[in-house]
């Protein structure tokens, strides 16, 4: 029953929580007994995530800040914004790279992958380019993370008639 409650909580319940569930189910137990059984079976509760704090650095050197907080373009496909996030699944983290058109405020391209690398972002950008097929040069703005400021990503943007733009790290 301890393993069942542990799996049902996606590995987040510790011995006091599991003991509480066992008591609600009518079992007689105490926290020390549940903790000992969990230790013997190598069941450990997942503790919260550590937050990383960044100091704001100097402005980006690879691509300047060309967007300048102008968030109301006059037509679609004039400025796109990219970002990466993660989603925790039962087995692992999955990473999602998205591209948003600032004019419509809609996500116009995305990709999902097991690894957070430059291919994740270039695939999302190429999907967006194929779907939208912009006629003019597009401003592509993102934050300064290693996937976007890699040489492959910058050269991919320039080869596909896009103007890279980056804000400061942590901004």
PDB file of C-alpha atoms in Angstrom:
ATOM      1  CA  UNK A   1       0.000   0.000   0.000  1.00  0.00           C
ATOM      2  CA  UNK A   2       2.906   2.342   0.701  1.00  0.00           C
ATOM      3  CA  UNK A   3       4.235   1.831  -2.828  1.00  0.00           C
ATOM      4  CA  UNK A   4       0.750   2.399  -4.282  1.00  0.00           C
ATOM      5  CA  UNK A   5       0.376   5.733  -2.496  1.00  0.00           C
ATOM      6  CA  UNK A   6       3.935   6.717  -3.454  1.00  0.00           C
ATOM      7  CA  UNK A   7       3.330   5.986  -7.151  1.00  0.00           C
ATOM      8  CA  UNK A   8      -0.099   7.672  -7.058  1.00  0.00           C
ATOM      9  CA  UNK A   9       1.560  10.861  -5.803  1.00  0.00           C
ATOM     10  CA  UNK A  10       4.139  10.738  -8.645  1.00  0.00           C
ATOM     11  CA  UNK A  11       6.888  10.258  -6.090  1.00  0.00           C
ATOM     12  CA  UNK A  12       6.201  13.456  -4.165  1.00  0.00           C
ATOM     13  CA  UNK A  13       4.731  12.065  -0.934  1.00  0.00           C
ATOM     14  CA  UNK A  14       7.011  11.611   2.046  1.00  0.00           C
ATOM     15  CA  UNK A  15       6.408   9.346   5.044  1.00  0.00           C
ATOM     16  CA  UNK A  16       4.039  11.716   6.950  1.00  0.00           C
ATOM     17  CA  UNK A  17       1.786  12.117   3.904  1.00  0.00           C
ATOM     18  CA  UNK A  18       1.718   8.396   3.180  1.00  0.00           C
ATOM     19  CA  UNK A  19       1.074   7.648   6.860  1.00  0.00           C
ATOM     20  CA  UNK A  20      -1.884  10.041   6.767  1.00  0.00           C
ATOM     21  CA  UNK A  21      -3.281   8.267   3.687  1.00  0.00           C
ATOM     22  CA  UNK A  22      -2.822   4.859   5.311  1.00  0.00           C
ATOM     23  CA  UNK A  23      -4.686   5.998   8.418  1.00  0.00           C
ATOM     24  CA  UNK A  24      -7.527   7.340   6.250  1.00  0.00           C
ATOM     25  CA  UNK A  25      -7.703   3.884   4.633  1.00  0.00           C
ATOM     26  CA  UNK A  26      -8.093   2.314   8.096  1.00  0.00           C
ATOM     27  CA  UNK A  27      -4.542   1.014   8.607  1.00  0.00           C
ATOM     28  CA  UNK A  28      -2.752   1.326  11.933  1.00  0.00           C
ATOM     29  CA  UNK A  29       0.722   2.819  11.449  1.00  0.00           C
ATOM     30  CA  UNK A  30       3.126   5.521  12.547  1.00  0.00           C
ATOM     31  CA  UNK A  31       5.444   7.824  10.633  1.00  0.00           C
ATOM     32  CA  UNK A  32       8.671   6.095  11.747  1.00  0.00           C
ATOM     33  CA  UNK A  33       7.405   2.699  10.567  1.00  0.00           C
ATOM     34  CA  UNK A  34       6.406   4.106   7.158  1.00  0.00           C
ATOM     35  CA  UNK A  35       9.739   5.953   6.863  1.00  0.00           C
ATOM     36  CA  UNK A  36      11.676   2.753   7.602  1.00  0.00           C
ATOM     37  CA  UNK A  37       9.771   0.771   4.968  1.00  0.00           C
ATOM     38  CA  UNK A  38      10.244   3.565   2.429  1.00  0.00           C
ATOM     39  CA  UNK A  39      13.983   3.649   3.198  1.00  0.00           C
ATOM     40  CA  UNK A  40      14.313  -0.146   2.753  1.00  0.00           C
ATOM     41  CA  UNK A  41      12.495   0.025  -0.594  1.00  0.00           C
ATOM     42  CA  UNK A  42      14.417   3.131  -1.705  1.00  0.00           C
ATOM     43  CA  UNK A  43      11.325   5.305  -2.034  1.00  0.00           C
ATOM     44  CA  UNK A  44      12.285   8.937  -1.589  1.00  0.00           C
ATOM     45  CA  UNK A  45      10.008  11.910  -1.895  1.00  0.00           C
ATOM     46  CA  UNK A  46      10.955  14.473  -4.477  1.00  0.00           C
ATOM     47  CA  UNK A  47      11.818  17.767  -2.863  1.00  0.00           C
ATOM     48  CA  UNK A  48      10.991  21.059  -4.569  1.00  0.00           C
ATOM     49  CA  UNK A  49      13.104  22.506  -7.321  1.00  0.00           C
ATOM     50  CA  UNK A  50      16.023  24.789  -6.652  1.00  0.00           C
ATOM     51  CA  UNK A  51      15.588  28.154  -8.260  1.00  0.00           C
ATOM     52  CA  UNK A  52      18.551  29.597 -10.067  1.00  0.00           C
ATOM     53  CA  UNK A  53      19.124  33.300  -9.648  1.00  0.00           C
ATOM     54  CA  UNK A  54      20.909  35.215 -12.376  1.00  0.00           C
ATOM     55  CA  UNK A  55      22.654  38.507 -12.162  1.00  0.00           C
ATOM     56  CA  UNK A  56      21.748  40.773 -15.016  1.00  0.00           C
ATOM     57  CA  UNK A  57      24.747  40.963 -17.271  1.00  0.00           C
ATOM     58  CA  UNK A  58      25.827  43.259 -20.026  1.00  0.00           C
ATOM     59  CA  UNK A  59      23.631  43.590 -23.113  1.00  0.00           C
ATOM     60  CA  UNK A  60      24.000  40.826 -25.665  1.00  0.00           C
ATOM     61  CA  UNK A  61      26.969  41.050 -27.979  1.00  0.00           C
ATOM     62  CA  UNK A  62      25.783  38.478 -30.555  1.00  0.00           C
ATOM     63  CA  UNK A  63      22.571  40.285 -31.410  1.00  0.00           C
ATOM     64  CA  UNK A  64      21.506  43.697 -30.283  1.00  0.00           C
ATOM     65  CA  UNK A  65      18.229  44.557 -28.612  1.00  0.00           C
ATOM     66  CA  UNK A  66      16.288  45.610 -31.694  1.00  0.00           C
ATOM     67  CA  UNK A  67      12.758  45.101 -30.357  1.00  0.00           C
ATOM     68  CA  UNK A  68      13.082  48.006 -27.858  1.00  0.00           C
ATOM     69  CA  UNK A  69       9.841  47.079 -26.059  1.00  0.00           C
ATOM     70  CA  UNK A  70       7.665  47.939 -29.065  1.00  0.00           C
ATOM     71  CA  UNK A  71       4.965  45.321 -28.659  1.00  0.00           C
ATOM     72  CA  UNK A  72       2.405  46.559 -31.194  1.00  0.00           C
ATOM     73  CA  UNK A  73       3.573  45.940 -34.771  1.00  0.00           C
ATOM     74  CA  UNK A  74       1.270  47.107 -37.565  1.00  0.00           C
ATOM     75  CA  UNK A  75       1.100  43.785 -39.434  1.00  0.00           C
ATOM     76  CA  UNK A  76       1.639  40.048 -38.881  1.00  0.00           C
ATOM     77  CA  UNK A  77       5.029  38.423 -39.456  1.00  0.00           C
ATOM     78  CA  UNK A  78       6.893  41.580 -38.530  1.00  0.00           C
ATOM     79  CA  UNK A  79       8.180  40.469 -35.107  1.00  0.00           C
ATOM     80  CA  UNK A  80       8.280  37.026 -33.514  1.00  0.00           C
ATOM     81  CA  UNK A  81       9.298  36.106 -29.971  1.00  0.00           C
ATOM     82  CA  UNK A  82      10.792  32.757 -28.956  1.00  0.00           C
ATOM     83  CA  UNK A  83      11.019  31.013 -25.609  1.00  0.00           C
ATOM     84  CA  UNK A  84      11.768  27.604 -24.098  1.00  0.00           C
ATOM     85  CA  UNK A  85       9.966  25.960 -21.206  1.00  0.00           C
ATOM     86  CA  UNK A  86       9.788  22.489 -19.697  1.00  0.00           C
ATOM     87  CA  UNK A  87       7.028  20.129 -18.681  1.00  0.00           C
ATOM     88  CA  UNK A  88       7.472  17.310 -16.225  1.00  0.00           C
ATOM     89  CA  UNK A  89       6.049  14.004 -17.396  1.00  0.00           C
ATOM     90  CA  UNK A  90       5.890  10.750 -15.489  1.00  0.00           C
ATOM     91  CA  UNK A  91       9.210   9.534 -16.906  1.00  0.00           C
ATOM     92  CA  UNK A  92      11.251  12.697 -17.571  1.00  0.00           C
ATOM     93  CA  UNK A  93      11.255  16.367 -18.397  1.00  0.00           C
ATOM     94  CA  UNK A  94      10.194  17.332 -21.910  1.00  0.00           C
ATOM     95  CA  UNK A  95      11.199  20.682 -23.375  1.00  0.00           C
ATOM     96  CA  UNK A  96       8.984  22.928 -25.485  1.00  0.00           C
ATOM     97  CA  UNK A  97      10.263  25.712 -27.716  1.00  0.00           C
ATOM     98  CA  UNK A  98       7.589  28.135 -28.904  1.00  0.00           C
ATOM     99  CA  UNK A  99       7.428  31.049 -31.329  1.00  0.00           C
ATOM    100  CA  UNK A 100       4.804  33.764 -30.826  1.00  0.00           C
ATOM    101  CA  UNK A 101       3.736  36.382 -33.364  1.00  0.00           C
ATOM    102  CA  UNK A 102       3.559  39.682 -31.481  1.00  0.00           C
ATOM    103  CA  UNK A 103       0.875  41.109 -33.788  1.00  0.00           C
ATOM    104  CA  UNK A 104      -1.694  38.345 -33.217  1.00  0.00           C
ATOM    105  CA  UNK A 105      -0.391  37.225 -29.781  1.00  0.00           C
ATOM    106  CA  UNK A 106      -0.745  33.622 -30.956  1.00  0.00           C
ATOM    107  CA  UNK A 107       1.763  30.815 -30.861  1.00  0.00           C
ATOM    108  CA  UNK A 108       2.591  30.182 -34.498  1.00  0.00           C
ATOM    109  CA  UNK A 109       5.279  27.513 -34.144  1.00  0.00           C
ATOM    110  CA  UNK A 110       6.510  25.023 -31.595  1.00  0.00           C
ATOM    111  CA  UNK A 111       8.497  21.864 -31.115  1.00  0.00           C
ATOM    112  CA  UNK A 112       8.824  19.350 -28.291  1.00  0.00           C
ATOM    113  CA  UNK A 113      11.960  17.375 -27.495  1.00  0.00           C
ATOM    114  CA  UNK A 114      13.759  15.325 -24.893  1.00  0.00           C
ATOM    115  CA  UNK A 115      16.865  17.529 -24.986  1.00  0.00           C
ATOM    116  CA  UNK A 116      17.186  21.265 -24.584  1.00  0.00           C
ATOM    117  CA  UNK A 117      19.585  22.170 -27.376  1.00  0.00           C
ATOM    118  CA  UNK A 118      19.943  24.373 -30.431  1.00  0.00           C
ATOM    119  CA  UNK A 119      18.017  21.897 -32.621  1.00  0.00           C
ATOM    120  CA  UNK A 120      14.936  22.394 -30.449  1.00  0.00           C
ATOM    121  CA  UNK A 121      14.806  26.124 -31.204  1.00  0.00           C
ATOM    122  CA  UNK A 122      15.813  25.908 -34.866  1.00  0.00           C
ATOM    123  CA  UNK A 123      13.085  23.305 -35.465  1.00  0.00           C
ATOM    124  CA  UNK A 124      10.479  25.616 -33.894  1.00  0.00           C
ATOM    125  CA  UNK A 125      11.677  28.554 -36.007  1.00  0.00           C
ATOM    126  CA  UNK A 126      11.701  26.513 -39.219  1.00  0.00           C
ATOM    127  CA  UNK A 127       8.171  25.216 -38.476  1.00  0.00           C
ATOM    128  CA  UNK A 128       7.017  28.804 -38.040  1.00  0.00           C
ATOM    129  CA  UNK A 129       8.701  29.904 -41.254  1.00  0.00           C
ATOM    130  CA  UNK A 130       7.095  27.062 -43.219  1.00  0.00           C
ATOM    131  CA  UNK A 131       3.637  27.769 -41.783  1.00  0.00           C
ATOM    132  CA  UNK A 132       3.665  31.568 -42.079  1.00  0.00           C
ATOM    133  CA  UNK A 133       5.947  32.076 -45.137  1.00  0.00           C
ATOM    134  CA  UNK A 134       6.793  35.736 -44.442  1.00  0.00           C
ATOM    135  CA  UNK A 135       7.452  37.986 -47.429  1.00  0.00           C
ATOM    136  CA  UNK A 136       9.638  40.558 -45.629  1.00  0.00           C
ATOM    137  CA  UNK A 137      12.412  40.327 -43.089  1.00  0.00           C
ATOM    138  CA  UNK A 138      11.157  39.200 -39.659  1.00  0.00           C
ATOM    139  CA  UNK A 139      12.553  40.415 -36.342  1.00  0.00           C
ATOM    140  CA  UNK A 140      13.080  37.393 -34.071  1.00  0.00           C
ATOM    141  CA  UNK A 141      13.444  38.380 -30.401  1.00  0.00           C
ATOM    142  CA  UNK A 142      14.343  36.086 -27.504  1.00  0.00           C
ATOM    143  CA  UNK A 143      16.123  36.060 -24.204  1.00  0.00           C
ATOM    144  CA  UNK A 144      19.813  35.349 -24.027  1.00  0.00           C
ATOM    145  CA  UNK A 145      20.133  31.628 -23.366  1.00  0.00           C
ATOM    146  CA  UNK A 146      22.728  29.334 -24.846  1.00  0.00           C
ATOM    147  CA  UNK A 147      20.340  27.682 -27.311  1.00  0.00           C
ATOM    148  CA  UNK A 148      19.420  30.988 -28.950  1.00  0.00           C
ATOM    149  CA  UNK A 149      22.836  32.616 -28.871  1.00  0.00           C
ATOM    150  CA  UNK A 150      24.597  29.620 -30.402  1.00  0.00           C
ATOM    151  CA  UNK A 151      26.366  30.191 -33.700  1.00  0.00           C
ATOM    152  CA  UNK A 152      24.066  27.682 -35.436  1.00  0.00           C
ATOM    153  CA  UNK A 153      20.908  29.492 -34.357  1.00  0.00           C
ATOM    154  CA  UNK A 154      22.196  32.968 -35.286  1.00  0.00           C
ATOM    155  CA  UNK A 155      23.385  31.781 -38.696  1.00  0.00           C
ATOM    156  CA  UNK A 156      20.081  29.919 -39.217  1.00  0.00           C
ATOM    157  CA  UNK A 157      18.143  33.127 -38.542  1.00  0.00           C
ATOM    158  CA  UNK A 158      20.300  35.179 -40.888  1.00  0.00           C
ATOM    159  CA  UNK A 159      20.116  32.538 -43.632  1.00  0.00           C
ATOM    160  CA  UNK A 160      16.313  32.525 -43.405  1.00  0.00           C
ATOM    161  CA  UNK A 161      15.849  36.292 -43.760  1.00  0.00           C
ATOM    162  CA  UNK A 162      15.350  36.952 -40.041  1.00  0.00           C
ATOM    163  CA  UNK A 163      16.907  39.635 -37.920  1.00  0.00           C
ATOM    164  CA  UNK A 164      18.039  38.319 -34.492  1.00  0.00           C
ATOM    165  CA  UNK A 165      17.321  40.383 -31.390  1.00  0.00           C
ATOM    166  CA  UNK A 166      18.142  39.571 -27.754  1.00  0.00           C
ATOM    167  CA  UNK A 167      17.501  41.106 -24.395  1.00  0.00           C
ATOM    168  CA  UNK A 168      19.893  40.953 -21.469  1.00  0.00           C
ATOM    169  CA  UNK A 169      20.460  37.695 -19.629  1.00  0.00           C
ATOM    170  CA  UNK A 170      17.783  37.139 -16.981  1.00  0.00           C
ATOM    171  CA  UNK A 171      15.587  39.897 -18.402  1.00  0.00           C
TER     172      UNK A 171
END
